[in-house]
Coordinates of C-alpha atoms and ligand atoms in Angstrom, one line a residue:
M830 CA 22.6 8.4 -12.6
D831 CA 19.5 10.5 -12.9
I832 CA 16.1 8.9 -12.8
K833 CA 14.1 9.9 -15.9
T834 CA 11.9 6.9 -16.7
V835 CA 10.0 5.0 -14.0
G836 CA 8.4 1.6 -14.4
V837 CA 5.4 0.7 -12.2
V838 CA 4.4 -3.0 -12.1
G839 CA 0.8 -3.5 -11.1
C840 CA -1.8 -0.8 -11.8
G841 CA -4.4 -1.5 -9.1
L842 CA -5.3 0.7 -6.2
M843 CA -1.7 1.6 -5.2
G844 CA 0.1 1.1 -8.6
S845 CA -2.3 3.6 -10.3
G846 CA -1.7 6.2 -7.6
I847 CA 2.1 5.7 -7.8
A848 CA 2.1 6.0 -11.6
Q849 CA 0.0 9.1 -11.3
V850 CA 2.3 11.0 -8.9
C851 CA 5.4 10.0 -10.9
A852 CA 3.8 11.4 -14.1
E853 CA 2.7 14.5 -12.3
A854 CA 6.3 15.0 -11.1
G855 CA 7.5 14.9 -14.7
Y856 CA 8.8 11.4 -15.1
T857 CA 8.1 9.2 -18.1
V858 CA 6.1 6.3 -16.7
R859 CA 5.7 2.7 -18.0
V860 CA 2.9 0.8 -16.3
R861 CA 2.7 -2.9 -16.6
E862 CA -0.5 -4.9 -15.9
V863 CA -1.2 -8.6 -16.8
S864 CA -3.8 -7.9 -19.5
D865 CA -4.8 -5.1 -21.9
E866 CA -8.1 -4.8 -20.0
L867 CA -6.4 -4.2 -16.7
V868 CA -3.9 -1.7 -18.3
Q869 CA -6.9 0.3 -19.6
R870 CA -8.7 0.0 -16.3
G871 CA -5.7 1.2 -14.3
L872 CA -5.0 4.1 -16.7
G873 CA -8.7 4.9 -16.7
R874 CA -8.6 5.2 -12.9
I875 CA -5.8 7.8 -13.1
E876 CA -7.7 9.7 -15.8
S877 CA -10.9 9.9 -13.8
F878 CA -9.0 11.1 -10.7
L879 CA -7.4 13.9 -12.8
K880 CA -10.7 14.7 -14.5
K881 CA -12.3 15.3 -11.2
G882 CA -9.5 17.9 -10.5
V883 CA -10.3 19.6 -13.8
E884 CA -14.1 19.7 -13.0
K885 CA -13.4 21.2 -9.6
G886 CA -11.1 23.8 -11.2
R887 CA -8.0 22.5 -9.4
L888 CA -6.3 21.3 -12.5
A889 CA -5.9 22.9 -15.9
P890 CA -7.1 20.7 -18.9
E891 CA -3.7 21.1 -20.5
R892 CA -2.1 19.7 -17.4
L893 CA -4.3 16.6 -17.6
R894 CA -3.2 16.0 -21.2
E895 CA 0.5 16.6 -20.2
V896 CA 0.3 14.1 -17.3
T897 CA -1.6 11.4 -19.1
G898 CA 0.8 11.9 -22.1
R899 CA 3.7 10.7 -19.9
L900 CA 1.9 7.4 -19.0
H901 CA 2.5 4.4 -21.2
G902 CA 0.7 1.1 -20.5
T903 CA 2.1 -2.3 -21.4
T904 CA 1.6 -6.0 -20.6
S905 CA 5.3 -6.8 -21.1
L906 CA 7.9 -6.7 -18.3
E907 CA 10.6 -6.4 -21.0
A908 CA 9.1 -3.0 -22.0
L909 CA 10.5 -1.7 -18.7
A910 CA 14.0 -2.3 -19.9
D911 CA 14.7 1.5 -20.3
C912 CA 13.5 2.3 -16.8
D913 CA 15.9 3.8 -14.2
L914 CA 13.7 2.8 -11.4
V915 CA 11.0 0.1 -11.2
I916 CA 8.4 0.3 -8.4
E917 CA 6.5 -3.0 -7.9
A918 CA 2.9 -2.8 -6.6
V919 CA 1.5 -6.2 -7.5
V920 CA -0.7 -8.2 -5.0
E921 CA 0.8 -9.1 -1.7
S922 CA 2.2 -12.5 -2.5
L923 CA 5.9 -13.4 -2.1
D924 CA 5.8 -16.0 -4.8
L925 CA 4.3 -13.6 -7.3
K926 CA 6.6 -10.8 -6.4
R927 CA 9.6 -13.1 -6.7
E928 CA 8.6 -14.1 -10.2
V929 CA 8.2 -10.5 -11.2
Y930 CA 11.7 -9.6 -9.8
Q931 CA 13.4 -12.5 -11.4
A932 CA 12.0 -11.5 -14.8
L933 CA 12.8 -7.8 -14.2
D934 CA 16.4 -8.6 -13.1
K935 CA 17.0 -10.2 -16.5
A936 CA 15.3 -7.4 -18.5
C937 CA 16.7 -4.3 -16.8
P938 CA 20.2 -2.9 -17.1
A939 CA 22.5 -2.8 -14.1
H940 CA 21.8 0.7 -13.0
T941 CA 18.0 0.2 -12.6
L942 CA 16.9 0.5 -9.0
F943 CA 14.2 -1.8 -7.8
A944 CA 11.6 -0.8 -5.2
S945 CA 8.8 -2.7 -3.6
N946 CA 5.6 -1.1 -2.2
T947 CA 5.0 -4.1 0.0
S948 CA 3.2 -3.5 3.3
S949 CA 4.4 -6.6 5.1
L950 CA 6.8 -8.8 3.1
S951 CA 10.5 -8.8 3.7
I952 CA 12.4 -6.5 1.4
T953 CA 15.6 -8.5 2.2
E954 CA 13.9 -11.8 1.1
M955 CA 12.8 -10.2 -2.2
A956 CA 16.1 -8.5 -2.8
A957 CA 18.0 -11.8 -2.3
T958 CA 16.1 -13.4 -5.2
T959 CA 17.8 -10.9 -7.6
K960 CA 21.4 -10.2 -8.5
R961 CA 21.0 -6.6 -7.4
G962 CA 20.4 -6.7 -3.7
D963 CA 22.5 -3.5 -3.3
R964 CA 20.1 -1.7 -5.7
F965 CA 16.9 -2.9 -4.0
V966 CA 14.8 -0.8 -1.5
G967 CA 11.3 -0.5 -0.1
L968 CA 9.2 2.5 -1.2
H969 CA 6.0 2.2 0.9
F970 CA 3.4 4.7 -0.2
F971 CA 0.0 5.3 1.5
N972 CA -3.5 5.1 0.2
P973 CA -4.7 7.3 -1.5
V974 CA -1.3 7.9 -3.0
P975 CA -2.0 11.3 -4.7
L976 CA -3.2 12.7 -1.3
M977 CA -1.1 11.0 1.3
K978 CA 2.3 12.8 1.9
L979 CA 4.3 10.0 3.5
V980 CA 6.6 7.5 1.9
E981 CA 8.6 5.0 4.1
V982 CA 11.9 4.4 2.4
V983 CA 13.1 1.0 3.5
R984 CA 16.7 -0.3 3.7
S985 CA 17.6 -3.9 3.9
P986 CA 21.0 -5.2 5.0
L987 CA 21.9 -5.6 1.3
T988 CA 20.9 -2.0 0.2
S989 CA 23.8 0.2 -0.6
A990 CA 24.0 3.7 0.9
E991 CA 23.9 5.2 -2.6
S992 CA 20.7 3.3 -3.6
F993 CA 19.0 4.2 -0.3
E994 CA 19.8 8.0 -0.8
R995 CA 18.7 7.8 -4.5
A996 CA 15.4 6.3 -3.4
Y997 CA 15.0 8.9 -0.7
A998 CA 15.7 11.8 -3.1
F999 CA 13.3 10.3 -5.6
A1000 CA 10.4 10.2 -3.0
R1001 CA 11.1 13.8 -2.2
S1002 CA 11.1 14.7 -5.9
L1003 CA 7.4 13.5 -6.0
G1004 CA 6.6 16.2 -3.4
K1005 CA 6.3 13.5 -0.7
T1006 CA 7.8 13.5 2.8
P1007 CA 10.1 10.4 3.0
V1008 CA 11.1 8.8 6.3
R1009 CA 13.9 6.2 6.7
A1010 CA 13.1 2.8 8.1
S1011 CA 14.9 -0.5 8.3
D1012 CA 13.5 -3.8 7.0
K1013 CA 11.5 -4.9 10.1
T1014 CA 8.0 -6.1 9.3
G1015 CA 5.5 -3.3 9.5
F1016 CA 8.2 -0.6 9.2
I1017 CA 7.2 2.4 11.3
V1018 CA 3.5 3.1 10.6
N1019 CA 2.1 -0.5 10.6
R1020 CA 4.4 -1.4 13.5
L1021 CA 2.5 1.1 15.7
L1022 CA -0.9 1.2 14.0
V1023 CA -1.6 -2.6 13.8
P1024 CA -1.3 -3.3 17.5
Y1025 CA -3.5 -0.3 18.2
L1026 CA -6.2 -1.5 15.8
L1027 CA -6.0 -5.0 17.3
D1028 CA -6.4 -3.6 20.8
A1029 CA -9.5 -1.8 19.8
V1030 CA -11.0 -5.1 18.7
R1031 CA -9.9 -6.7 22.0
A1032 CA -11.5 -3.8 23.9
L1033 CA -14.8 -4.6 22.1
E1034 CA -14.4 -8.3 22.8
E1035 CA -13.8 -7.6 26.5
G1036 CA -16.9 -5.4 26.8
V1037 CA -15.0 -2.2 27.5
A1038 CA -17.5 -0.2 25.3
S1039 CA -19.7 -0.4 22.2
V1040 CA -18.4 0.0 18.6
A1041 CA -19.7 3.5 18.4
D1042 CA -18.3 4.6 21.8
I1043 CA -14.8 3.1 21.1
D1044 CA -14.7 5.1 17.9
E1045 CA -16.1 8.3 19.5
G1046 CA -13.6 8.0 22.4
M1047 CA -10.6 7.9 20.1
R1048 CA -12.0 10.6 17.7
L1049 CA -12.8 13.1 20.4
G1050 CA -10.3 12.1 23.1
C1051 CA -7.3 11.9 20.9
G1052 CA -8.3 14.1 18.0
H1053 CA -8.0 11.2 15.5
P1054 CA -9.9 11.8 12.2
M1055 CA -11.7 8.5 12.6
G1056 CA -12.0 5.8 15.3
P1057 CA -10.1 2.5 15.1
L1058 CA -13.0 0.3 14.2
T1059 CA -14.1 2.7 11.4
L1060 CA -10.4 2.7 10.2
L1061 CA -10.4 -1.1 10.3
D1062 CA -13.5 -1.1 8.0
F1063 CA -11.7 1.2 5.6
V1064 CA -8.4 -0.6 5.5
G1065 CA -10.2 -4.0 5.2
L1066 CA -10.4 -6.5 8.0
D1067 CA -9.0 -9.2 5.8
T1068 CA -6.0 -7.0 5.0
T1069 CA -5.3 -6.2 8.6
Y1070 CA -5.8 -9.9 9.6
Y1071 CA -3.2 -10.9 6.9
I1072 CA -0.7 -8.2 8.0
A1073 CA -1.2 -9.0 11.7
N1074 CA -0.4 -12.7 11.1
I1075 CA 2.8 -11.9 9.3
M1076 CA 3.8 -9.5 12.1
F1077 CA 3.0 -12.1 14.7
D1078 CA 5.0 -14.7 12.8
E1079 CA 8.0 -12.3 12.8
F1080 CA 7.9 -11.0 16.4
R1081 CA 5.9 -13.7 18.3
E1082 CA 4.4 -11.0 20.6
K1083 CA 0.8 -11.0 21.8
R1084 CA 0.2 -7.4 20.7
F1085 CA 0.5 -8.5 17.0
A1086 CA -1.8 -11.6 17.4
P1087 CA -5.1 -11.1 15.6
P1088 CA -8.0 -11.4 18.2
P1089 CA -10.5 -14.2 17.6
L1090 CA -13.3 -11.7 16.8
L1091 CA -11.3 -10.3 13.9
K1092 CA -10.7 -13.8 12.6
R1093 CA -14.4 -14.8 12.9
M1094 CA -15.4 -11.6 11.1
V1095 CA -12.9 -12.4 8.3
Q1096 CA -14.2 -15.9 8.1
A1097 CA -17.8 -14.6 7.9
G1098 CA -16.9 -12.3 4.9
M1099 CA -17.4 -9.2 7.0
H1100 CA -14.3 -7.4 5.5
G1101 CA -15.5 -3.9 6.1
K1102 CA -16.6 -1.2 3.7
K1103 CA -15.7 -3.1 0.5
T1104 CA -18.0 -6.0 1.4
G1105 CA -20.7 -3.8 2.8
R1106 CA -20.3 -4.9 6.4
G1107 CA -17.6 -4.9 9.1
F1108 CA -18.0 -3.2 12.4
Y1109 CA -20.6 -1.0 10.6
D1110 CA -23.3 -1.8 8.1
Y1111 CA -22.6 0.3 5.0
R1112 CA -25.8 -0.7 3.3
Q1113 CA -27.5 1.8 5.7
D1114 CA -27.2 5.5 5.3
P1115 CA -25.6 6.6 7.5
P1116 CA -23.7 3.4 8.3
Q1117 CA -24.9 1.8 11.6
P1118 CA -22.8 -0.3 14.1
V1119 CA -23.5 -4.0 13.5
A1120 CA -25.3 -5.5 16.5
G1121 CA -24.5 -8.7 18.2
L1122 CA -20.8 -9.0 17.4
V1123 CA -19.8 -9.9 21.0
N1124 CA -23.2 -11.2 22.4
S1125 CA -23.3 -14.5 24.1
P1126 CA -25.7 -17.0 22.4
G1127 CA -29.3 -17.4 23.3
Ligands
LIG23 N1 -4.1 -1.1 -0.3 C1 -3.3 -0.4 0.5 O1 -3.8 0.4 1.3 C2 -1.8 -0.5 0.4 C3 -1.0 0.5 1.1 C4 0.4 0.4 1.0 C5 1.0 -0.7 0.3 N2 0.2 -1.7 -0.3 C6 0.8 -2.7 -1.1 O2 0.7 -2.4 -2.4 C7 0.7 -3.7 -3.2 C8 -0.5 -3.6 -4.1 O3 -1.7 -3.5 -3.4 P1 -3.0 -2.9 -4.0 O4 -3.9 -2.5 -2.8 O5 -2.7 -1.9 -5.0 O6 -3.6 -4.2 -4.7 P2 -4.6 -4.3 -5.9 O7 -5.2 -5.7 -5.9 O8 -5.5 -3.1 -6.0 O9 -3.6 -4.2 -7.2 C9 -2.7 -5.2 -7.5 C10 -2.6 -5.2 -9.0 O10 -1.5 -6.0 -9.4 C11 -1.8 -6.6 -10.6 N3 -0.9 -7.8 -10.9 C12 -0.9 -9.0 -10.3 N4 0.1 -9.7 -10.8 C13 0.8 -8.9 -11.6 C14 2.0 -9.0 -12.4 N5 2.7 -10.1 -12.5 N6 2.4 -7.9 -13.2 C15 1.7 -6.8 -13.1 N7 0.6 -6.6 -12.4 C16 0.2 -7.6 -11.7 C17 -3.3 -7.1 -10.4 O11 -3.9 -7.3 -11.7 C18 -3.8 -5.8 -9.7 O12 -4.3 -4.9 -10.6 C19 0.7 -4.8 -2.2 O13 2.1 -5.2 -2.0 C20 0.2 -4.1 -0.9 O14 0.7 -4.7 0.3 C21 -1.2 -1.6 -0.3

């Protein structure tokens, strides 16, 4: 069955980007948030992204009206009953996601495909709380969604081949490049990226080099657009710490274990760019490496 109407549950950072790319690709989109205020804030975020495109001459004003005209906000999960696909992008909490899926399972018809944008939770565990495990996949988008080309399409042992291919074709219809992954925590990208980021923190802890030199080394030596410690500041140290713990819990391997320095920085509220300080101090222009992260006392 063709996908014509897409539901997006959660209109935060990721949900708003997902809703935007779906509307841009021509789908009718129903966006669910928990309050009218959050619906308006989420839709407002999409509109301001598109308006910047108009200002820079990249987007015609009619196109903005056309895309925003396909987006419909709601605070009711039942309003997603006519959706052929529902993509969930609520906060990373298994309990909360479970609640959402159980309500959606009752509200949506049998053909509706469910997809989670989770970064670290088990697709299988969420699918098993519904009566449609065969019509349940992971669709893992990357931030910022309108700009990042990749989508990891994730298959659980319950997912049918038909649902998996339907989700893959859908990701492609958004102009994205999908890759297939199985339901192993971290999928492809975080599986490889998280140990690398944690190793950069370990290198700092062990006195291999300074914050600035670790970043410069990887930027210029490997051609990465930014160094690992800057990337950690952008992703959020709290988010990485959270994901690393889930991965360590799953695999019990040292490479996924968050190093003590990362834990201390999270405890100290140094979560990176969003809190003003992480490995760099963003209250300074340009941001400067934070001194004394690994110094001995005295
Ligand atoms: N931030 C990233 O870089 C990133 C990348 C890939 C995947 N993800 C995943 O995407 C999901 C969302 O992350 P985010 O960064 O957009 O978080 P966010 O905090 O920006 O947005 C989450 C939104 O969900 C809303 N919400 C909470 N409960 C809800 C409910 N019952 N119904 C509808 N909306 C509800 C919140 O009001 C909030 O606006 C998480 O599973 C996260 O792991 C995040």
